[in-house]
Coordinates of C-alpha atoms in Angstrom, one line a residue:
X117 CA 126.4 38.1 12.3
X118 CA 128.0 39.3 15.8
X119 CA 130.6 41.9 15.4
X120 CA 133.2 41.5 16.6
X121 CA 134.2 42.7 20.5
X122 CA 136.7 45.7 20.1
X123 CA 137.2 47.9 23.9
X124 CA 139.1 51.0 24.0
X125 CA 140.9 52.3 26.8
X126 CA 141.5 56.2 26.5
X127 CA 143.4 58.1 28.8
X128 CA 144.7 61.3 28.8
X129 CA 148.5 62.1 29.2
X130 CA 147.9 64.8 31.6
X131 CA 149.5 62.9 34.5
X132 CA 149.8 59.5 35.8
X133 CA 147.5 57.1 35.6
X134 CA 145.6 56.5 38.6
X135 CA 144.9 53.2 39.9
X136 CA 141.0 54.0 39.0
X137 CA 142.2 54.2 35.5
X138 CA 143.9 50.6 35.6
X139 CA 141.1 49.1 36.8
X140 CA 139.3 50.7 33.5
X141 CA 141.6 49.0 31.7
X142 CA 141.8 45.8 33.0
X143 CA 138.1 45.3 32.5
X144 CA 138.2 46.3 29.1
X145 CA 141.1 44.1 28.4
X146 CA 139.1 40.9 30.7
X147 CA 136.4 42.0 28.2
X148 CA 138.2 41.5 25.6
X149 CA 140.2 38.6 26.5
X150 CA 136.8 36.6 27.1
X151 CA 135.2 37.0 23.7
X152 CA 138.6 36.9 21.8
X153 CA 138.1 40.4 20.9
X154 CA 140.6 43.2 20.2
X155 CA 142.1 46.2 22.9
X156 CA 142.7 49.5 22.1
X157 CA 144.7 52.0 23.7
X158 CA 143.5 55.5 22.3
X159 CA 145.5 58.6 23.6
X160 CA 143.3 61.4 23.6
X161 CA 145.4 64.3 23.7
X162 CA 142.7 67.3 22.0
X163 CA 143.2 69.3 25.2
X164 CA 147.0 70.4 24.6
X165 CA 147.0 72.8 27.6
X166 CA 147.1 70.0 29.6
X167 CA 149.2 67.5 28.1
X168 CA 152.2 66.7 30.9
X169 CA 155.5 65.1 29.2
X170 CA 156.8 62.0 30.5
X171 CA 152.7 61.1 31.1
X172 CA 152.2 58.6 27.8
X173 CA 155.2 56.6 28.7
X174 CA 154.0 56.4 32.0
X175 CA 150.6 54.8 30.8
X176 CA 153.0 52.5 28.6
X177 CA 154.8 51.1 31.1
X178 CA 152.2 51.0 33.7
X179 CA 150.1 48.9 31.7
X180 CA 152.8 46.7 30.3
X181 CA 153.7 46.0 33.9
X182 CA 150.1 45.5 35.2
X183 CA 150.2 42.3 31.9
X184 CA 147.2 44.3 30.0
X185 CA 148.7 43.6 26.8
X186 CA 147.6 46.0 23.6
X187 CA 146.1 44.4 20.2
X188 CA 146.1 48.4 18.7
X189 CA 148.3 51.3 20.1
X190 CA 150.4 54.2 19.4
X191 CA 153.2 52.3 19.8
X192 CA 151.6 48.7 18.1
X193 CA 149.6 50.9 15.4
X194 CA 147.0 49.2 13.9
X195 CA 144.4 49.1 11.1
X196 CA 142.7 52.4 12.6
X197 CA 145.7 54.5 13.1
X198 CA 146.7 57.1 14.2
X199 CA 145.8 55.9 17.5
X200 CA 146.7 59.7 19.3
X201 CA 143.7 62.0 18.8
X202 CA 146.1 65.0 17.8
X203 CA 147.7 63.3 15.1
X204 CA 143.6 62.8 14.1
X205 CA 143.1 66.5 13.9
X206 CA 142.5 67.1 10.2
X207 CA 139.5 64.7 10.0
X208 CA 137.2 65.7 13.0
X209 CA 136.3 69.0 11.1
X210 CA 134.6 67.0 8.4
X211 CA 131.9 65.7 11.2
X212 CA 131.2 69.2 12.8
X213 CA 130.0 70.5 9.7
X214 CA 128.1 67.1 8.7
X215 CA 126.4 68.5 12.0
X216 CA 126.2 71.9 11.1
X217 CA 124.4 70.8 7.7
X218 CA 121.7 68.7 9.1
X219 CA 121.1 71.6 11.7
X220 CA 122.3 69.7 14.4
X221 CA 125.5 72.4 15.5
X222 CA 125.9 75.7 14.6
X223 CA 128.7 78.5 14.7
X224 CA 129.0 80.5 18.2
X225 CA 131.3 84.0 18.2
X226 CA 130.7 84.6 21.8
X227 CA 133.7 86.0 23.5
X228 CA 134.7 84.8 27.2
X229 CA 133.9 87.7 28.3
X230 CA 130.1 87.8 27.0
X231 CA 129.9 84.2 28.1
X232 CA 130.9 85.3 31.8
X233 CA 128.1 88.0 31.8
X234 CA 125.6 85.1 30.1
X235 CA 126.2 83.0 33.4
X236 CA 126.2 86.0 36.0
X237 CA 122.9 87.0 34.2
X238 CA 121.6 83.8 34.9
X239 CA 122.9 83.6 38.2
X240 CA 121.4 86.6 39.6
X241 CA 118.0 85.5 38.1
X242 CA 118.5 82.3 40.6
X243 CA 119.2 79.9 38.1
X244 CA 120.5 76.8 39.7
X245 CA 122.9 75.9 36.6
X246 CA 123.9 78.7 34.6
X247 CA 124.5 76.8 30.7
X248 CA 124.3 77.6 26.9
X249 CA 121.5 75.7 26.5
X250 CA 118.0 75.7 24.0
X251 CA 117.1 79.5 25.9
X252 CA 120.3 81.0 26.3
X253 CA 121.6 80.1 23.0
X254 CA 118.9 82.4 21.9
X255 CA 120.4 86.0 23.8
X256 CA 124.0 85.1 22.6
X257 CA 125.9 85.6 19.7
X258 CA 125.5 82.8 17.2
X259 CA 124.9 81.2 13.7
X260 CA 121.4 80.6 15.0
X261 CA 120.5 84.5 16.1
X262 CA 122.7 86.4 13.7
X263 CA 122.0 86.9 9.8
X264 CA 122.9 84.4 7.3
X265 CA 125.3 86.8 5.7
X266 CA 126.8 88.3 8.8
X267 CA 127.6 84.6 9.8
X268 CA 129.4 84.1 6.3
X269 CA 131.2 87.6 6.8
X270 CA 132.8 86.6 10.3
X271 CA 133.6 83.4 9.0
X272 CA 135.6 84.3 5.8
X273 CA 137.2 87.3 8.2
X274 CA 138.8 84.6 10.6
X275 CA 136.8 85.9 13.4
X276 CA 137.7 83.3 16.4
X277 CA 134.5 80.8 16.6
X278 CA 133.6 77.3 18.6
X279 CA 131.2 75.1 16.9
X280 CA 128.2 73.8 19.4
X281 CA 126.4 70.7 19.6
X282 CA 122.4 71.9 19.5
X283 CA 120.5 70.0 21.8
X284 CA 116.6 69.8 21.8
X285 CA 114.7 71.7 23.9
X286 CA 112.0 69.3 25.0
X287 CA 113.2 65.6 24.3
X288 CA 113.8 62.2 26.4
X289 CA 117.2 60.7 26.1
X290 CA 117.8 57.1 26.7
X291 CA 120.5 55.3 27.1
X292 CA 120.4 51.1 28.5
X293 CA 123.4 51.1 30.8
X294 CA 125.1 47.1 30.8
X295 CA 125.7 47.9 34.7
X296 CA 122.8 50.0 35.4
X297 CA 119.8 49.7 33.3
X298 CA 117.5 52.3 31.6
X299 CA 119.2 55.9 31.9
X300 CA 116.7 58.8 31.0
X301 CA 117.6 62.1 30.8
X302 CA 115.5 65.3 29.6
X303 CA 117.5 67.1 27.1
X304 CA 116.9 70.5 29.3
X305 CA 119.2 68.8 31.6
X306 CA 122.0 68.9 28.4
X307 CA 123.9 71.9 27.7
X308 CA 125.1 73.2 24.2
X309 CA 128.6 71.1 25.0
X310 CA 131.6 72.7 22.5
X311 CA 132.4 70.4 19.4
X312 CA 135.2 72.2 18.1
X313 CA 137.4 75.0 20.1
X314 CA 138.5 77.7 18.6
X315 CA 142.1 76.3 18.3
X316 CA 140.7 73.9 15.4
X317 CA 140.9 70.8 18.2
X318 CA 138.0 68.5 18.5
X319 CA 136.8 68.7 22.6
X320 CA 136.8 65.2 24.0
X321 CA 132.6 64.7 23.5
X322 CA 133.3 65.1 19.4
X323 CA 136.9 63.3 18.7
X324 CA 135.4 60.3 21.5
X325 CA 132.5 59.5 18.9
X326 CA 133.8 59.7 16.1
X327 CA 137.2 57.9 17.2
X328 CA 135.3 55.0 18.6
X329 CA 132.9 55.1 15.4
X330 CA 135.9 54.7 13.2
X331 CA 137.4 52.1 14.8
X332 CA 133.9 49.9 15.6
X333 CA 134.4 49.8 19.3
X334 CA 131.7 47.8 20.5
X335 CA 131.5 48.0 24.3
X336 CA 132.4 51.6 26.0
X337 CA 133.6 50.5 29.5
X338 CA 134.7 53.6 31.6
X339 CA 134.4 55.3 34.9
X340 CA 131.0 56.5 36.4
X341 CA 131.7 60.6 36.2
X342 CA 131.2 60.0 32.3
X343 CA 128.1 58.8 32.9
X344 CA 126.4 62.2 32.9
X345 CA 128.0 63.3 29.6
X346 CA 126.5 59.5 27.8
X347 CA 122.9 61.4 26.7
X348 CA 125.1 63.7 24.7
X349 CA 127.0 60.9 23.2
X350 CA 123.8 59.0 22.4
X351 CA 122.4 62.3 20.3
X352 CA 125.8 62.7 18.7
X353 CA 125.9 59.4 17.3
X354 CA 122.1 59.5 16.4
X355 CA 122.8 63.3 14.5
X356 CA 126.0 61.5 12.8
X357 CA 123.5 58.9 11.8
X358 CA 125.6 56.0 13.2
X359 CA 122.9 55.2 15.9
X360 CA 122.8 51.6 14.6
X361 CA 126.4 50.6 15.4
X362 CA 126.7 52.6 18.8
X363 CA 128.7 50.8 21.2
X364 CA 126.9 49.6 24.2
X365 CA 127.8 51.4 27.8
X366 CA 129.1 50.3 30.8
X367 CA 129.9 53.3 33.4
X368 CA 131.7 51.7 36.3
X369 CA 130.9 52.7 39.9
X370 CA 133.5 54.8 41.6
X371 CA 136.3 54.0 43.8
X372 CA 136.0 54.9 47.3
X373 CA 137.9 56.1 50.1
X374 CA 138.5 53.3 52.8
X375 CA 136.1 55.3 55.1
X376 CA 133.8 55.3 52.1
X377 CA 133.0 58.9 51.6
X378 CA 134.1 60.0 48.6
X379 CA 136.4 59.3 45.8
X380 CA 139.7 57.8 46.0
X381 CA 142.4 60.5 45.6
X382 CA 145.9 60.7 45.6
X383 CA 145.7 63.0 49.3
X384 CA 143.7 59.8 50.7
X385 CA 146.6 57.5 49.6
X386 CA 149.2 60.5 50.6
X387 CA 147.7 60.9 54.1
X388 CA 147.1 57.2 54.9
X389 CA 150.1 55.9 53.3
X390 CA 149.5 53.8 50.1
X391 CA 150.0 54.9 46.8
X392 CA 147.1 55.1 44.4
X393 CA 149.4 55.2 41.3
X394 CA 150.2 51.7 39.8
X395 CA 154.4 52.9 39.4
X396 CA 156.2 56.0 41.0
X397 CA 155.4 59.4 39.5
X398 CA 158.0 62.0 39.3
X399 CA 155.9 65.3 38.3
X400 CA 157.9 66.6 35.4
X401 CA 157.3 70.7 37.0
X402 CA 157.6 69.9 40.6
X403 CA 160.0 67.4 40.9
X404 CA 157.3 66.0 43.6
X405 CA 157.4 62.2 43.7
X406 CA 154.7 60.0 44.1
X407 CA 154.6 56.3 45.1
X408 CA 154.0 53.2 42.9
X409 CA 152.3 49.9 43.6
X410 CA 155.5 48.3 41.6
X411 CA 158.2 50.1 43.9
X412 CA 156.2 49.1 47.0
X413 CA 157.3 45.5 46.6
X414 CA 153.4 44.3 45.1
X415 CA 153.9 42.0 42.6
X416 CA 151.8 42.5 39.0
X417 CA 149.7 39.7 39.4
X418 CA 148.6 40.4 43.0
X419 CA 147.8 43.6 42.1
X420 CA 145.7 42.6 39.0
X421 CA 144.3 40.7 41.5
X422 CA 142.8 43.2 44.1
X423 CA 142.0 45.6 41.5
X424 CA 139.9 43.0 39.8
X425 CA 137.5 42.7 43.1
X426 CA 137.4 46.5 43.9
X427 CA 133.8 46.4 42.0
X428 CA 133.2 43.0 40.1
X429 CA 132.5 39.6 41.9
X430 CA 133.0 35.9 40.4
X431 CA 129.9 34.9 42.4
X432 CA 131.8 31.7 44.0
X433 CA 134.3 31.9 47.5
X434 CA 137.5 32.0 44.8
X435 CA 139.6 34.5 45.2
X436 CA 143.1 33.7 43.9
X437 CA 142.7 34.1 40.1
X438 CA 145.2 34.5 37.5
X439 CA 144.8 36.9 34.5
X440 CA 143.4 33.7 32.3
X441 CA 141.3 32.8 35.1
X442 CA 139.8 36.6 35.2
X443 CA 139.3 36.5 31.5
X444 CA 137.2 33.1 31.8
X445 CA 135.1 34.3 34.7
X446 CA 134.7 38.2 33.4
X447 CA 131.4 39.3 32.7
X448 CA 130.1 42.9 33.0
X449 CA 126.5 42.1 34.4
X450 CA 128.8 41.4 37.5
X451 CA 130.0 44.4 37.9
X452 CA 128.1 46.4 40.8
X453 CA 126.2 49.4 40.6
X454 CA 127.5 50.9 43.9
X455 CA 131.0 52.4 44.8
X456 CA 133.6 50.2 46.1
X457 CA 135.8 51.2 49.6
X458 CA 139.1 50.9 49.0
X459 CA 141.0 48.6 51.1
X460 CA 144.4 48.3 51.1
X461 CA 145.1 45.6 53.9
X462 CA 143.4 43.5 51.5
X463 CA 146.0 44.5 48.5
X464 CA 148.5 43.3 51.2
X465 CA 146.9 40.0 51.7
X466 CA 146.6 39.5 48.0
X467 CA 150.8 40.2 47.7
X468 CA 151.0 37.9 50.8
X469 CA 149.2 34.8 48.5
X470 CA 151.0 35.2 45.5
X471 CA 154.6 35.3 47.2
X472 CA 153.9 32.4 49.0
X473 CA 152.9 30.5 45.7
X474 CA 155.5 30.8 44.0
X475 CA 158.7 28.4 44.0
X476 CA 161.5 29.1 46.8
X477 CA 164.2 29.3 44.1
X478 CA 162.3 32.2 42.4
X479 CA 161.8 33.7 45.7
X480 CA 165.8 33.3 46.3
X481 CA 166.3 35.9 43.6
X482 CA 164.6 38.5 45.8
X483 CA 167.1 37.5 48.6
X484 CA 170.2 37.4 46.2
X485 CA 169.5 41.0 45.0
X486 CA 169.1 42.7 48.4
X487 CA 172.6 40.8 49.4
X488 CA 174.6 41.7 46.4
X489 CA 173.1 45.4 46.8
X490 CA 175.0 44.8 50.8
X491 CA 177.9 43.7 49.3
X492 CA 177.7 40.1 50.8
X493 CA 177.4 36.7 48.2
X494 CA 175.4 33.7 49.3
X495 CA 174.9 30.4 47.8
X496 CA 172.0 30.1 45.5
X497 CA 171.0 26.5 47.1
X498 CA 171.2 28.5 50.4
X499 CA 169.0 31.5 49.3
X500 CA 166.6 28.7 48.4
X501 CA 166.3 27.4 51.7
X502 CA 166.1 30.7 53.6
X503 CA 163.3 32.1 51.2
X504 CA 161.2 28.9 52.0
X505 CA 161.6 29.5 55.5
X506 CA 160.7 33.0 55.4
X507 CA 157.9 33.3 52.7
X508 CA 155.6 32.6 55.5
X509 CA 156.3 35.9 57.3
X510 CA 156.7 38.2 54.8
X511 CA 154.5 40.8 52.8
X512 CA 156.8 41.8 50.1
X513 CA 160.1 41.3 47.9
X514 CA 162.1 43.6 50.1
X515 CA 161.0 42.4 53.5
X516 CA 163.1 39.4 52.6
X517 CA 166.2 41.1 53.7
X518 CA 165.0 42.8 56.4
X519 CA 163.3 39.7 58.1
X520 CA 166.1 37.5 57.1
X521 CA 169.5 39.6 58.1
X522 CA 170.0 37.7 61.0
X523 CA 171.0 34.5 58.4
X524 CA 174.4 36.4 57.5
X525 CA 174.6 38.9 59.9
X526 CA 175.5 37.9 64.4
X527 CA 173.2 40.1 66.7
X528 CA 174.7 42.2 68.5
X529 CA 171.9 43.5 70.6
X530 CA 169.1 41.4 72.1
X531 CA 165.5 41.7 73.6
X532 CA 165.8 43.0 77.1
X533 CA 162.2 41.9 77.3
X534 CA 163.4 38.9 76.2
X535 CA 166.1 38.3 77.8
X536 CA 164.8 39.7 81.6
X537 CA 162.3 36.5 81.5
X538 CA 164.2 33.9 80.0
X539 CA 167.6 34.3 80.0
X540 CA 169.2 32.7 83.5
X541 CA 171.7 30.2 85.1
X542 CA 169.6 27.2 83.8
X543 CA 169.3 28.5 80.7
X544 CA 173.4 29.5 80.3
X545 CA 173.7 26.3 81.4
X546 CA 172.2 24.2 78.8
X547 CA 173.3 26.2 76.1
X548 CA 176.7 25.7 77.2
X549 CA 176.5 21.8 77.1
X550 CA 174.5 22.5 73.7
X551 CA 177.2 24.7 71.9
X552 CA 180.3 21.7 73.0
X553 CA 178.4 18.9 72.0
X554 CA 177.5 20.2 67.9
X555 CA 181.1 19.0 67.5
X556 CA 179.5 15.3 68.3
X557 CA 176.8 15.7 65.0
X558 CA 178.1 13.8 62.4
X559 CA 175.1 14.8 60.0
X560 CA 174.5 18.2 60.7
X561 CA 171.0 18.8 59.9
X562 CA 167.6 20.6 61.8
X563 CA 166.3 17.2 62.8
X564 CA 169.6 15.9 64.6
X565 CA 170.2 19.2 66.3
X566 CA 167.0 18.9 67.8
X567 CA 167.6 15.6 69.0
X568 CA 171.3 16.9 70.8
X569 CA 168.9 19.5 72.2
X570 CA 166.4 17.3 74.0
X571 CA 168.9 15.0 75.0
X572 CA 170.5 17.5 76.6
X573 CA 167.3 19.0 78.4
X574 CA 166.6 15.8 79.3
X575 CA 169.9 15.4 81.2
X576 CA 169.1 18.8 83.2
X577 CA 165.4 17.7 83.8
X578 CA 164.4 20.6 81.7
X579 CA 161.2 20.8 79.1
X580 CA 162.0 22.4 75.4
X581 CA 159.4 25.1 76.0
X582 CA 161.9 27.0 78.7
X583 CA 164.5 27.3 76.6
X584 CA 163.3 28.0 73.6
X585 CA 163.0 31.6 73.0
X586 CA 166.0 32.3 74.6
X587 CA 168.3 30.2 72.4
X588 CA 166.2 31.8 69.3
X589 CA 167.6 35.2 71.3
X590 CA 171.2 34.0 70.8
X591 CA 171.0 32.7 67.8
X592 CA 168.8 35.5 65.9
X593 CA 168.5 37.9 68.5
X594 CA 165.1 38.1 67.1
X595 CA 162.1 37.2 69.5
X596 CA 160.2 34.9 66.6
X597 CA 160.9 33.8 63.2
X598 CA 160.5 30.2 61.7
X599 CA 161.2 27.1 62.8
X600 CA 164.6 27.5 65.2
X601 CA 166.2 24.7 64.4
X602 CA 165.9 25.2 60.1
X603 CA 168.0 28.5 61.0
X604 CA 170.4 26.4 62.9
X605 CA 171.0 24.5 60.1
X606 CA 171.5 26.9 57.2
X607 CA 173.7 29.3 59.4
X608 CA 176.2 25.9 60.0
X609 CA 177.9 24.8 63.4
X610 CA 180.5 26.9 63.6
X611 CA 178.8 30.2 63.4
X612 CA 175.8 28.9 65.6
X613 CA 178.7 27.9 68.1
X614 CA 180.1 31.2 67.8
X615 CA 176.8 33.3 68.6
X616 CA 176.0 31.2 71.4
X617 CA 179.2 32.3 72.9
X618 CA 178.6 35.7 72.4
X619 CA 175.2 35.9 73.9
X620 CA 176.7 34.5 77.1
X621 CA 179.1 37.1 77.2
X622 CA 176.7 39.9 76.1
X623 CA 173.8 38.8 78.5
X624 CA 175.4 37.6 81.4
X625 CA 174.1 40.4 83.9
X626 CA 171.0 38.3 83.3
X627 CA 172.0 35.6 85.0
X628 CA 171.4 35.0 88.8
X629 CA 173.6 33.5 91.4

């Protein structure tokens, strides 16, 4: 019988959660989502020099905004709680020395001083990576080179010890990768990785197998620069004896810098002016701030969006999915091997679709915010209309306001550019018969004020197109926008009336004799 699919995410609260990080999570949670398995949210917090305050509510409420909803949490709890690896503590120690037993660990006293001289020893005999591996472990202070009862002395005196992990000398590790294949590594390659500091804390290679033992994950999906530390995993869980139920692997490839060299950082999104953090960061020792996806104006599912296609494909043209959508298509063999450029115009585009999907009254609310935050009230019905006409030309939330001022605020300086073309006698002329003759509309609506328009043009043997961009001047003092005569009328005759009077007055050294 199939077990059933249960996906961790594990992050560390030593910061906030970089967008890499989200993207870890989301596939888990797609994972999950697909095969009507369980997610996990595991903080693992063993490295308490590190820990930041304010950083697990951060990973909270980033992914309760990104919609990556938690089966088991710190905050849901859960069958397999604790779900923080500190408040796990007590119960790690009971593995190292399983490991000790079988002869798989053993006890090192080496100070860090004695370990420094180890790697400059090395170092100046021209090995290319100094480590406490199967040699060295043999010149250095340990349960393996000391006497049995000089090992038990230390011990029971409380002398400060680490407990390592002793890998083979001369042994093939394999590991079948869901995104890459066959990985082989020769256990020379593997250092004598630290199971348990000094402190009594598990390191992250000891508390991540066990964790995920304990609570039968299944599928261990998570960035690429674990990938090198995955032959250790696969010896832990085969010296623990749980090599039956290991999880399958899935190391994601990394995310790039637009030009493509190198990994995405928060300097690359500093210097070229995106954020790389999925909600604004306040560094709790600095005071620094750093931007957030959510305060930028993207929308959550947008984002989810974009972040889906920085490294998996659905195979088809699609690209507008929704989060059940991503679930149905998911699947890790379409995940690719190689790193993915980041691109942010693309992000942009993605924010673009989903604003202009969704209904003009929801988009109103955008509008009605910005205006109560100016102090100015507008009619829902007419917030409606104006977002409709603007969702075309605008990226984000925000840009409502800015793009659409000109609805509840007269210009009151105009394109000279503009103006120095179009803006003459002929022009004055027919905006002057224009303006009087709105009085005559009895329905006052885009379509009928278009008609007065031509009429009028007609009378003066003019053609639309001369006129045009100058009366979108007067009227917006804007040199584009949407359709001229939909502004004309939500703004109403009276105020159209009165900005066509004012542009005459303002612009009148444009006009020739």
């Amino acid at each position: 019988m199939e077990r059933e699919v249960r996906v961790r995410f594990a992050p560390s609260p030593t910061g906030p959660l970089h967008i890499g990080g989200v993207r870890t999570a989301l596939y888990n949670f797609l994972l999950a989502k697909k095969t009507g398995g369980k997610m996990i949210l595991r903080i693992e917090d063993t490295d308490q020099n590190r820990f930041v305050p304010g950083a697990e509510d951060y990973i909270r409420e980033s992914l309760a905004w990104c919609g990556i909803e938690l089966d088991e949490s710190p905050w849901n709890g859960g069958p397999y709680a604790p779900y923080r690896q500190s408040e796990r503590k007590p119960m790690y120690m009971q593995y190292a020395m399983q490991l000790i037993e079988s002869g798989h660990a053993y006890y090192a006293f080496d100070t860090a001083e004695e370990l420094d001289e180890m790697r400059e020893r090395l170092k100046a005999a021209k090995v290319a990576t100094p480590q406490y591996n199967a040699i060295t472990r043999m010149t250095m202070k340990n349960s393996l080179t000391l006497p049995e009862d000089e090992v038990k002395k230390r011990l029971d005196s409380g002398e400060p010890y680490v407990i390592r992990l002793k890998v083979p000398r001369k042994e093939e590790v394999r590991l079948k990768d869901l995104i890459r294949g066959w990985v082989m590594v020769h256990s020379s390659a593997i250092d004598d990785k630290v199971l348990m500091k000094s402190d009594g804390m598990p390191t992250y290679h000891l508390a991540n197998i066990v964790d995920d033992h304990l609570m039968k994950i299944t599928h261990v999906i998570r960035g690429e620069e674990w990938l090198p530390s995955a032959p250790l995993h696969v010896l832990l869980y085969r010296y623990l004896g749980w090599e039956d139920t290991m999880p399958e692997f899935a190391h994601l490839p990394l995310l790039l810098k637009p030009d493509g060299n190198g990994k995405l950082s928060k300097r690359d999104g500093d210097k070229l002016g995106f954020p790389v953090f999925p909600l604004r960061w306040t560094d709790p020792f600095s005071g620094e701030i750093s931007s957030g996806y959510r305060e930028a104006g993207y929308i959550p599912e947008a984002f989810i969006n974009f972040l889906a296609f920085l490294g998996w494909n659905p195979g088809t043209q699609q690209e507008i999915f929704s989060m059940e959508e991503l679930a149905n298509e998911f699947t890790i063999e379409r995940i690719g091997k190689s790193g993915t450029r980041f691109d942010i115009q693309k992000a942009r585009w993605f924010n673009e679709q989903y604003l202009r999907a969704k209904p003009d009254a929801e988009l109103a609310g955008y509008l009605l915010k910005a205006l109560e935050e100016h102090n100015m009230t507008c009619s829902p019905e007419k917030a409606e209309k104006i977002a409709g006409l603007m969702k075309e030309r605008v990226s984000f939330p925000q840009e409502f306001w800015r793009e659409a001022a000109y609805f509840f605020v007269a210009p009151t300086e105009y394109s000279e550019k503009v103006a120095s073309k179009k803006w003459n006698g002929q022009a004055v002329a027919v905006f002057t018969d224009f303006r009087n003759e709105l009085s005559t509309l009895s329905d006052f609506n885009a379509d009928a004020v278009k008609d007065l328009l031509v009429s009028i043009l007609e009378r003066h043997g003019m053609k639309i197109g001369m006129v045009m961009q100058a009366l979108r001047l007067a009227v917006t003092g804007a040199e584009a926008g949407p359709d001229l005569m939909q502004i004309i009328e939500v703004i109403g005759r009276e105020e159209t009336e009165n900005r066509i009077d004012a542009a005459i007055s303002a612009l009148s050294q444009y006009v020739t004799a």
